[in-house]
Coordinates of N, CA and C in Angstrom, one line a residue:
Chain A
E1 N -2.6 16.0 6.8 CA -2.1 15.5 5.5 C -1.2 14.4 5.8
L2 N -0.9 13.0 5.4 CA -0.1 12.4 5.5 C 1.6 12.8 4.5
K3 N 2.4 12.6 5.7 CA 3.3 12.7 5.4 C 4.6 11.4 5.2
V4 N 5.5 11.5 4.2 CA 6.4 10.5 4.3 C 7.8 11.0 3.9
E5 N 8.6 10.6 5.1 CA 9.9 11.6 5.1 C 11.1 10.4 5.0
Q6 N 12.0 10.9 4.0 CA 13.4 9.9 3.9 C 14.3 10.7 4.0
N7 N 15.4 9.6 5.0 CA 16.9 10.6 4.9 C 18.0 9.8 5.0
P8 N 19.0 9.7 4.2 CA 19.2 11.2 3.9 C 18.6 11.2 2.3
L9 N 18.5 12.4 2.3 CA 18.0 12.9 0.1 C 18.9 12.4 -0.5
F10 N 20.4 12.5 -0.5 CA 21.6 11.9 -1.2 C 22.2 11.5 -0.5
L11 N 23.0 10.2 -0.9 CA 23.7 9.4 -0.4 C 25.3 8.9 -1.1
S12 N 26.3 9.1 -0.5 CA 27.3 8.8 -2.0 C 28.5 7.8 -1.2
M13 N 28.3 6.9 -1.2 CA 29.4 6.0 -0.7 C 30.3 4.7 -1.4
Q14 N 30.9 4.2 -0.9 CA 32.1 3.6 -1.2 C 31.8 2.1 -1.2
E15 N 32.0 1.5 -2.5 CA 32.0 0.1 -2.7 C 32.3 -0.8 -1.4
G16 N 31.7 -1.4 -0.5 CA 32.2 -2.1 0.4 C 31.3 -2.1 1.8
K17 N 31.0 -0.4 1.9 CA 30.5 0.1 3.1 C 29.5 -0.4 3.1
N18 N 28.4 -0.2 4.8 CA 27.3 -0.5 4.9 C 26.7 0.9 5.1
Y19 N 25.3 1.3 5.0 CA 24.4 2.5 5.3 C 23.3 2.2 5.3
T20 N 22.3 2.9 6.2 CA 21.0 2.4 6.4 C 20.2 3.8 6.0
I21 N 18.9 3.7 5.3 CA 18.3 4.5 4.7 C 16.8 4.9 5.3
Y22 N 16.3 5.7 6.4 CA 15.2 5.7 7.2 C 14.5 6.5 6.4
C23 N 12.9 5.9 6.7 CA 11.5 6.4 6.2 C 10.6 6.2 7.6
N24 N 10.3 8.0 7.6 CA 9.2 8.1 8.5 C 8.3 8.7 8.0
Y25 N 6.9 8.0 8.5 CA 5.6 8.5 7.7 C 4.7 8.9 9.4
S26 N 3.8 9.7 8.8 CA 3.3 10.9 9.8 C 1.6 9.8 9.9
T27 N 1.3 8.8 9.4 CA -0.2 8.2 10.3 C 0.2 6.5 10.2
T28 N -1.0 6.1 10.9 CA -1.3 5.0 11.5 C -0.9 3.8 9.9
S29 N -0.2 3.2 9.6 CA -0.1 2.2 8.6 C 0.8 1.1 9.1
D30 N 0.0 -0.2 8.0 CA 1.2 -1.6 8.7 C 1.3 -2.1 7.4
R31 N 1.6 -1.3 6.7 CA 2.0 -1.8 5.1 C 2.6 -0.7 4.9
L32 N 4.2 -1.1 4.1 CA 5.2 -0.1 3.8 C 5.5 -0.6 2.7
Y33 N 6.1 0.1 1.7 CA 6.7 -0.5 0.6 C 8.1 0.0 0.5
W34 N 8.8 -0.5 -0.6 CA 10.2 0.1 -0.8 C 10.3 -0.2 -2.4
Y35 N 10.8 0.9 -3.4 CA 11.0 0.7 -4.6 C 12.6 1.4 -4.9
R36 N 13.0 0.4 -6.5 CA 14.2 1.3 -6.7 C 13.6 1.8 -8.0
Q37 N 14.1 3.1 -8.3 CA 14.3 3.8 -9.6 C 15.6 4.3 -10.2
D38 N 16.0 3.3 -11.2 CA 17.0 3.7 -11.9 C 17.3 4.9 -13.2
P39 N 17.9 5.9 -13.3 CA 17.8 7.3 -13.9 C 16.8 7.0 -15.4
G40 N 15.8 7.9 -15.2 CA 15.1 7.9 -16.7 C 14.1 7.2 -16.6
K41 N 13.9 5.9 -15.9 CA 13.3 4.8 -15.9 C 12.5 4.8 -14.8
S42 N 11.7 3.5 -15.0 CA 10.4 3.5 -13.9 C 10.5 3.0 -12.7
L43 N 9.6 2.6 -11.6 CA 9.9 2.2 -10.3 C 9.6 0.4 -10.4
E44 N 10.9 0.0 -9.6 CA 10.9 -1.4 -9.2 C 10.4 -1.5 -8.2
S45 N 9.3 -2.7 -7.9 CA 9.4 -2.9 -6.8 C 10.3 -3.7 -6.1
L46 N 11.1 -3.2 -4.7 CA 11.6 -4.1 -4.0 C 11.6 -5.1 -2.7
F47 N 10.8 -4.3 -2.0 CA 10.3 -5.0 -0.9 C 8.8 -4.4 -0.3
V48 N 8.0 -5.5 0.1 CA 6.5 -5.4 0.9 C 6.7 -5.3 2.4
L49 N 6.8 -4.9 3.0 CA 6.6 -5.1 4.6 C 5.1 -4.7 5.1
L50 N 4.5 -5.8 5.4 CA 2.9 -6.0 5.9 C 2.7 -5.6 7.7
S51 N 3.4 -5.9 8.5 CA 3.4 -6.2 9.6 C 4.5 -6.0 10.6
N52 N 4.3 -4.8 12.0 CA 4.9 -4.7 12.7 C 6.4 -5.6 13.0
G53 N 7.5 -5.6 12.7 CA 8.2 -6.1 12.9 C 9.1 -7.0 11.9
A54 N 8.1 -6.8 10.5 CA 8.6 -7.6 9.5 C 10.0 -7.4 9.0
V55 N 10.8 -8.2 8.3 CA 12.2 -8.2 8.2 C 12.0 -8.9 6.8
K56 N 12.7 -8.1 5.7 CA 13.1 -8.8 4.5 C 14.4 -8.6 4.0
Q57 N 15.1 -9.6 2.9 CA 16.1 -9.4 2.8 C 16.2 -9.8 1.2
E58 N 17.1 -9.0 0.2 CA 17.3 -10.2 -1.1 C 18.6 -9.2 -1.1
G59 N 19.6 -10.4 -1.3 CA 20.8 -9.7 -1.7 C 21.9 -8.9 -0.6
R60 N 22.3 -8.0 -1.0 CA 22.7 -7.1 -0.2 C 21.8 -5.9 0.4
L61 N 20.6 -6.1 0.2 CA 19.3 -4.9 0.7 C 18.5 -5.9 1.8
M62 N 18.3 -5.2 3.1 CA 17.3 -5.6 3.8 C 16.3 -4.7 4.4
A63 N 15.1 -4.5 4.7 CA 14.0 -3.7 5.3 C 13.6 -4.1 6.2
S64 N 13.3 -3.3 6.9 CA 12.8 -3.7 8.1 C 11.7 -2.6 8.2
L65 N 10.4 -2.9 9.5 CA 9.6 -1.8 9.7 C 9.1 -2.3 11.2
D66 N 8.8 -0.8 11.8 CA 8.3 -1.2 13.2 C 7.2 -0.1 13.3
T67 N 6.1 -0.5 13.3 CA 5.2 0.4 13.2 C 4.9 0.9 14.4
K68 N 5.1 1.3 15.4 CA 5.0 1.7 16.8 C 5.6 2.9 16.2
A69 N 7.2 3.0 15.7 CA 7.5 4.2 15.9 C 7.2 4.7 14.4
R70 N 6.7 4.2 13.5 CA 6.3 4.5 12.3 C 7.4 4.7 11.8
L71 N 8.6 3.8 11.6 CA 9.9 3.9 10.5 C 10.1 2.5 10.4
S72 N 10.8 2.7 8.9 CA 11.2 1.9 8.2 C 12.7 1.9 7.8
T73 N 13.6 0.9 7.8 CA 14.9 1.1 7.3 C 15.2 0.4 6.4
L74 N 16.2 0.7 5.5 CA 16.5 0.1 4.3 C 18.0 0.1 4.3
H75 N 18.6 -1.3 5.0 CA 20.5 -1.2 5.0 C 21.0 -1.8 3.9
I76 N 21.7 -0.9 3.6 CA 22.4 -1.8 2.6 C 23.9 -2.4 2.8
T77 N 24.3 -3.4 2.8 CA 25.6 -4.0 3.2 C 26.3 -4.4 2.0
A78 N 27.7 -4.2 2.0 CA 28.8 -3.8 1.1 C 28.2 -3.7 0.0
A79 N 28.0 -2.2 -0.4 CA 27.5 -1.8 -1.4 C 28.5 -2.0 -2.6
V80 N 27.9 -2.4 -3.7 CA 28.3 -2.1 -5.2 C 27.8 -1.2 -6.0
H81 N 28.3 -0.5 -6.8 CA 28.0 0.3 -8.0 C 26.9 -0.2 -8.2
D82 N 26.5 -1.3 -8.9 CA 24.9 -2.0 -9.6 C 23.7 -1.2 -8.7
L83 N 23.8 -1.1 -7.2 CA 23.2 -0.3 -6.1 C 22.9 1.2 -6.1
S84 N 23.5 1.8 -7.4 CA 23.4 3.1 -7.4 C 22.0 3.4 -7.7
A85 N 21.3 3.9 -7.5 CA 19.9 3.9 -8.0 C 18.9 5.2 -7.1
T86 N 17.9 5.5 -7.3 CA 17.2 6.1 -6.2 C 16.0 5.2 -5.5
Y87 N 16.3 5.4 -4.3 CA 15.0 4.4 -3.7 C 14.2 5.2 -3.2
F88 N 12.9 4.6 -3.3 CA 11.6 5.3 -2.3 C 11.0 4.4 -1.6
C89 N 10.2 5.5 -0.7 CA 9.7 4.2 0.4 C 8.5 4.7 0.2
A90 N 7.1 3.8 0.4 CA 5.8 4.2 0.7 C 4.8 3.8 1.2
V91 N 3.8 4.2 1.8 CA 2.9 3.9 2.9 C 1.7 3.7 2.1
D92 N 0.5 3.3 2.1 CA -0.6 3.3 2.0 C -1.8 3.6 2.6
K93 N -3.1 4.3 2.1 CA -3.6 4.6 3.3 C -5.0 4.2 2.9
A94 N -6.1 3.3 3.7 CA -7.0 2.8 3.7 C -6.7 1.8 2.3
G95 N -5.6 1.4 2.0 CA -5.1 0.1 0.8 C -5.3 0.6 -0.5
N96 N -5.7 1.7 -0.7 CA -5.3 2.6 -2.3 C -5.1 3.4 -2.2
Q97 N -4.6 4.6 -1.1 CA -3.8 6.0 -1.5 C -2.5 5.4 -1.3
F98 N -1.9 5.6 -1.8 CA -0.5 5.8 -2.0 C 0.3 7.0 -1.7
Y99 N 1.1 7.0 -0.4 CA 2.1 8.6 -0.3 C 3.5 7.7 -0.6
F100 N 4.2 8.5 -1.2 CA 5.7 8.0 -1.4 C 6.5 9.1 -0.6
G101 N 7.6 8.6 -0.4 CA 8.9 9.7 0.2 C 9.1 10.5 -1.1
T102 N 10.2 11.4 -0.7 CA 11.1 12.3 -1.9 C 11.9 11.4 -2.3
G103 N 12.5 10.5 -1.9 CA 13.6 9.4 -2.4 C 14.6 9.6 -1.7
T104 N 15.7 8.8 -2.2 CA 17.0 8.8 -1.5 C 18.1 8.3 -2.6
S105 N 19.0 9.8 -3.4 CA 19.7 9.0 -4.2 C 21.1 8.5 -3.9
L106 N 21.3 7.5 -4.2 CA 22.4 6.4 -3.5 C 23.5 6.3 -4.8
T107 N 24.3 6.7 -4.6 CA 25.6 6.6 -5.6 C 26.6 5.9 -5.1
V108 N 27.2 5.0 -5.4 CA 28.0 4.3 -5.2 C 29.4 4.5 -5.9
I109 N 30.8 4.7 -5.0 CA 31.4 5.2 -5.5 C 32.9 4.2 -5.5
P110 N 33.2 3.7 -6.7 CA 34.2 3.0 -6.7 C 35.4 2.5 -5.6
Chain Z
N1 N 3.4 -11.5 -22.6 CA 2.6 -10.5 -21.6 C 3.6 -9.3 -21.7
A2 N 3.0 -8.2 -22.3 CA 3.8 -6.7 -22.2 C 3.5 -5.9 -20.8
G3 N 2.7 -6.5 -19.9 CA 3.3 -5.9 -18.7 C 1.9 -4.5 -19.0
V4 N 2.3 -3.3 -18.4 CA 1.7 -2.1 -18.1 C 2.3 -0.9 -19.6
T5 N 1.6 -0.7 -20.6 CA 2.0 0.0 -21.5 C 1.5 1.0 -21.4
Q6 N 2.3 2.3 -21.6 CA 1.8 4.2 -21.9 C 2.2 4.8 -23.3
T7 N 1.1 5.7 -23.7 CA 1.8 6.0 -24.7 C 0.8 7.4 -24.6
P8 N 1.8 8.0 -25.2 CA 2.9 8.4 -25.8 C 4.3 8.4 -24.5
K9 N 5.4 8.1 -25.3 CA 6.7 8.0 -24.1 C 6.7 9.8 -24.2
F10 N 7.1 10.3 -24.9 CA 7.1 11.8 -24.6 C 6.1 12.7 -25.2
R11 N 5.9 14.5 -24.7 CA 5.0 14.9 -25.7 C 5.0 16.3 -25.1
I12 N 5.4 17.1 -25.7 CA 5.0 18.4 -25.7 C 3.5 19.4 -26.5
L13 N 3.0 19.9 -25.1 CA 2.2 20.9 -25.1 C 2.1 22.0 -24.8
K14 N 1.2 23.0 -25.6 CA 0.9 24.1 -25.5 C -0.1 24.4 -24.3
I15 N 0.1 25.6 -23.8 CA -0.7 26.0 -22.5 C -2.2 26.1 -23.2
G16 N -3.1 25.4 -22.2 CA -4.6 25.3 -23.2 C -5.0 24.3 -24.0
Q17 N -3.9 23.4 -24.6 CA -4.0 22.4 -25.2 C -4.6 21.6 -24.1
S18 N -5.3 20.0 -24.8 CA -5.7 18.7 -24.5 C -5.0 17.5 -24.9
M19 N -5.0 17.1 -23.7 CA -4.7 15.4 -24.1 C -4.6 14.3 -23.3
T20 N -4.5 13.0 -24.4 CA -4.8 12.2 -23.2 C -3.9 11.0 -23.1
L21 N -3.5 11.1 -21.6 CA -2.4 10.1 -22.1 C -2.8 8.6 -21.6
Q22 N -2.5 7.7 -22.5 CA -3.0 6.2 -22.3 C -2.2 5.3 -21.6
C23 N -2.8 4.3 -21.1 CA -2.2 3.4 -20.6 C -3.3 2.3 -20.7
A24 N -2.0 0.7 -20.3 CA -3.0 -0.1 -20.9 C -2.5 -1.7 -20.1
Q25 N -3.2 -2.5 -19.8 CA -2.8 -3.3 -18.9 C -3.0 -5.0 -19.8
D26 N -2.6 -5.8 -19.4 CA -2.6 -7.1 -19.7 C -3.0 -8.5 -18.8
M27 N -3.0 -8.1 -17.2 CA -2.4 -8.8 -16.6 C -3.7 -9.1 -16.0
N28 N -5.1 -8.3 -16.3 CA -6.9 -8.1 -15.7 C -6.5 -8.3 -14.4
H29 N -6.0 -7.0 -14.3 CA -5.6 -6.5 -12.9 C -6.7 -5.2 -12.3
N30 N -7.5 -5.8 -11.5 CA -8.7 -5.1 -11.2 C -7.9 -3.3 -10.7
Y31 N -7.3 -3.1 -9.8 CA -6.6 -1.8 -9.5 C -5.7 -1.4 -10.5
M32 N -6.2 0.1 -10.5 CA -5.0 0.8 -11.9 C -4.7 2.3 -10.9
Y33 N -3.5 2.6 -11.1 CA -3.3 4.1 -10.2 C -2.7 4.7 -11.4
W34 N -2.6 6.3 -11.4 CA -1.9 7.5 -11.9 C -1.4 8.4 -11.6
Y35 N 0.0 8.3 -11.4 CA 0.4 9.4 -10.4 C 1.5 9.9 -11.6
R36 N 2.0 11.4 -10.7 CA 3.0 11.6 -11.7 C 3.9 12.2 -10.6
Q37 N 5.5 12.5 -11.2 CA 6.7 12.7 -10.7 C 7.3 13.8 -11.1
D38 N 7.2 14.7 -10.3 CA 7.8 16.1 -10.5 C 9.6 16.1 -10.4
P39 N 10.3 17.0 -10.6 CA 11.7 16.6 -10.7 C 12.5 16.4 -9.6
G40 N 13.4 15.3 -9.3 CA 13.5 15.0 -7.7 C 12.8 15.0 -6.5
M41 N 11.7 14.2 -7.2 CA 10.4 14.3 -6.0 C 9.8 12.9 -5.9
G42 N 9.2 12.7 -5.2 CA 8.2 11.2 -4.7 C 7.1 11.2 -5.7
L43 N 6.5 10.2 -5.7 CA 5.0 10.2 -6.9 C 4.5 10.7 -6.1
K44 N 2.9 11.1 -6.3 CA 2.0 11.6 -6.2 C 0.2 11.2 -6.9
L45 N 0.0 10.4 -6.2 CA -1.4 9.8 -6.8 C -2.1 10.7 -7.6
I46 N -2.3 10.6 -8.7 CA -3.5 11.5 -9.1 C -4.9 11.3 -9.2
Y47 N -5.1 9.8 -9.6 CA -6.7 9.3 -9.7 C -6.2 7.8 -9.4
Y48 N -7.3 7.0 -9.1 CA -6.9 5.6 -8.9 C -8.5 4.9 -9.3
S49 N -8.5 3.5 -9.4 CA -9.5 2.4 -9.7 C -9.6 1.7 -9.3
V50 N -10.5 1.1 -8.9 CA -10.4 0.1 -8.4 C -11.5 -1.6 -9.2
G51 N -11.8 -0.7 -10.2 CA -12.2 -1.8 -11.4 C -12.5 -1.0 -12.3
A52 N -13.4 -1.5 -13.6 CA -14.2 -1.3 -14.7 C -15.2 -0.3 -13.9
G53 N -15.4 1.1 -14.3 CA -16.7 1.8 -13.7 C -16.3 2.5 -12.4
I54 N -15.0 2.3 -12.1 CA -15.0 2.9 -10.4 C -14.0 3.6 -10.9
T55 N -13.7 4.6 -10.4 CA -12.6 5.9 -10.2 C -12.8 6.5 -8.9
D56 N -11.6 7.0 -8.4 CA -11.6 7.9 -7.2 C -10.4 8.9 -6.9
K57 N -10.5 9.8 -6.8 CA -9.4 10.9 -6.6 C -8.5 10.7 -6.1
G58 N -7.2 11.1 -5.9 CA -5.6 10.8 -5.3 C -5.8 12.1 -4.6
E59 N -4.4 12.4 -4.3 CA -4.1 13.3 -3.5 C -3.4 14.5 -4.6
V60 N -4.0 14.6 -5.5 CA -3.6 15.7 -6.6 C -4.4 15.8 -7.7
P61 N -5.5 15.4 -7.9 CA -6.5 14.9 -9.1 C -7.1 16.7 -9.9
N62 N -6.5 17.6 -9.3 CA -6.9 19.5 -9.9 C -6.2 19.1 -11.3
G63 N -7.0 19.3 -12.2 CA -6.7 19.8 -14.0 C -6.6 18.4 -14.4
Y64 N -6.9 17.5 -14.1 CA -7.2 15.9 -14.5 C -8.6 14.9 -14.8
N65 N -8.9 14.5 -15.5 CA -9.9 13.5 -15.3 C -9.6 12.0 -15.9
V66 N -10.3 10.8 -15.3 CA -10.0 9.4 -15.6 C -11.3 9.1 -16.3
S67 N -11.2 7.6 -16.9 CA -12.3 6.9 -17.3 C -12.0 5.3 -17.1
R68 N -12.5 4.7 -16.5 CA -12.4 3.3 -17.0 C -13.6 2.3 -17.2
S69 N -13.5 2.5 -18.7 CA -14.9 1.6 -19.1 C -14.3 0.0 -19.0
T70 N -13.0 -0.1 -19.1 CA -12.9 -1.8 -19.5 C -11.6 -2.2 -18.6
T71 N -11.5 -3.1 -18.1 CA -10.3 -3.4 -17.2 C -9.2 -3.3 -17.2
E72 N -8.8 -3.5 -18.8 CA -7.6 -3.6 -19.6 C -7.2 -1.8 -19.4
D73 N -8.1 -0.7 -19.9 CA -7.2 0.6 -20.4 C -7.9 1.7 -19.6
F74 N -7.1 2.5 -18.6 CA -7.1 3.6 -17.6 C -6.7 4.7 -18.1
P75 N -7.2 5.8 -19.5 CA -6.8 7.0 -19.8 C -6.9 7.8 -19.0
L76 N -6.0 8.9 -19.0 CA -5.6 10.2 -18.1 C -5.8 11.4 -18.8
R77 N -6.7 12.0 -18.7 CA -7.3 13.3 -19.6 C -6.7 14.4 -19.0
L78 N -6.1 15.3 -19.8 CA -5.9 17.0 -19.6 C -6.6 17.4 -20.2
E79 N -7.4 18.6 -19.8 CA -8.3 19.3 -20.5 C -7.7 20.7 -20.7
L80 N -7.2 21.5 -19.9 CA -6.6 22.8 -20.2 C -5.2 22.7 -19.9
A81 N -3.8 22.3 -20.3 CA -2.8 22.2 -20.3 C -2.1 23.3 -19.7
A82 N -1.6 22.8 -18.2 CA -1.2 24.5 -17.7 C 0.7 24.0 -17.3
P83 N 1.4 24.8 -17.3 CA 3.1 24.6 -17.1 C 3.4 23.8 -15.4
S84 N 2.3 23.7 -14.9 CA 2.7 23.4 -13.4 C 2.2 21.7 -13.8
Q85 N 1.6 21.3 -14.8 CA 1.5 20.0 -15.5 C 2.4 19.1 -15.8
T86 N 4.0 19.7 -16.4 CA 4.9 19.5 -16.6 C 5.4 18.7 -15.8
S87 N 5.7 17.2 -16.3 CA 5.8 16.2 -15.2 C 6.3 14.7 -16.0
V88 N 6.2 13.4 -15.1 CA 6.1 12.3 -15.8 C 5.6 11.7 -15.2
Y89 N 4.4 10.9 -15.8 CA 3.6 10.3 -15.5 C 3.6 8.9 -15.4
F90 N 2.9 8.6 -14.6 CA 3.3 7.1 -14.6 C 1.6 6.4 -14.2
C91 N 2.1 5.3 -14.9 CA 0.8 4.3 -14.1 C 1.0 3.3 -13.7
A92 N -0.1 2.5 -13.2 CA 0.5 1.2 -12.5 C -1.1 0.5 -12.2
T93 N -0.3 -0.7 -11.8 CA -1.5 -1.9 -11.5 C -1.7 -2.2 -10.1
R94 N -2.1 -3.0 -10.0 CA -1.9 -3.7 -8.5 C -2.3 -4.5 -7.8
Y95 N -1.9 -5.8 -8.0 CA -2.4 -7.6 -7.4 C -1.8 -7.8 -6.3
G96 N -2.8 -8.0 -5.4 CA -2.2 -8.3 -4.1 C -1.8 -6.8 -3.6
R97 N -0.2 -6.9 -2.7 CA 0.4 -5.9 -2.6 C 1.5 -5.1 -3.3
A98 N 1.5 -5.5 -4.5 CA 2.4 -5.5 -5.5 C 2.2 -4.6 -6.6
Q99 N 2.8 -3.3 -6.8 CA 2.2 -2.4 -8.1 C 3.0 -3.0 -9.2
Y100 N 2.4 -2.6 -10.2 CA 3.4 -2.5 -11.3 C 3.3 -1.5 -12.1
F101 N 4.7 -0.7 -12.5 CA 4.4 0.1 -13.2 C 4.8 0.3 -14.7
G102 N 4.1 1.3 -15.1 CA 4.1 1.3 -16.6 C 5.6 2.0 -17.0
P103 N 6.3 2.3 -18.0 CA 7.3 2.8 -18.5 C 7.7 4.3 -18.3
G104 N 6.1 5.1 -18.3 CA 6.2 6.5 -17.9 C 5.9 7.5 -19.1
T105 N 5.1 8.4 -18.9 CA 4.8 9.6 -20.3 C 5.8 10.8 -19.8
R106 N 7.0 11.2 -20.7 CA 7.3 12.9 -20.2 C 6.4 13.5 -20.9
L107 N 5.9 14.6 -20.0 CA 5.0 15.8 -20.8 C 5.5 17.2 -20.2
T108 N 5.9 18.0 -21.2 CA 6.1 19.4 -21.0 C 5.3 20.2 -21.6
V109 N 5.1 21.1 -20.4 CA 3.9 22.3 -21.3 C 4.6 23.4 -21.0
L110 N 4.5 23.9 -22.7 CA 5.1 25.3 -22.5 C 4.0 26.4 -23.0

């Protein structure tokens, strides 16, 4: 069974601080996705990482992928309140079966 | 462009009742997906379709059925509702590596 694990599950951080969310997965996959979900809302695509060593950045978020270690990280730089949300990583199997992590609930405190 | 639409937004069912969750898209995407999200959890794939007339099971298909007669529509059918099917259901399309999610249907089975 393919497993996708995220840690931490809950993260409370002060504005202006940096932190990293980790995503480990149990099967070979060259594609890793990050999504954001605001409370009661749908999912919004943040990053698609397509190969080993891929790094993508958007504003205060940077995602990277190490396919050999089966690990992706989502790094938050100088957090602001607007980043408070739940972040999910996902991998796909055979291009169509997507497996999601349990999510990291991030709260940024002023 | 409405993107991905889902109806209804909310529904309460009694045990044993049946219903169809509707999903429609106007982006002409071939790939469509149904997920469920239980409280505090990530998404789990129920069924997916790679085009009109073609569907396949995901990770948690038991208790559900789908059909895909047109590119635009991908309804999800619950035949005999059970409390374990209480969840939020998301429909999504995929184009390239990006998934586009609908707003979700919150279903409660009592």
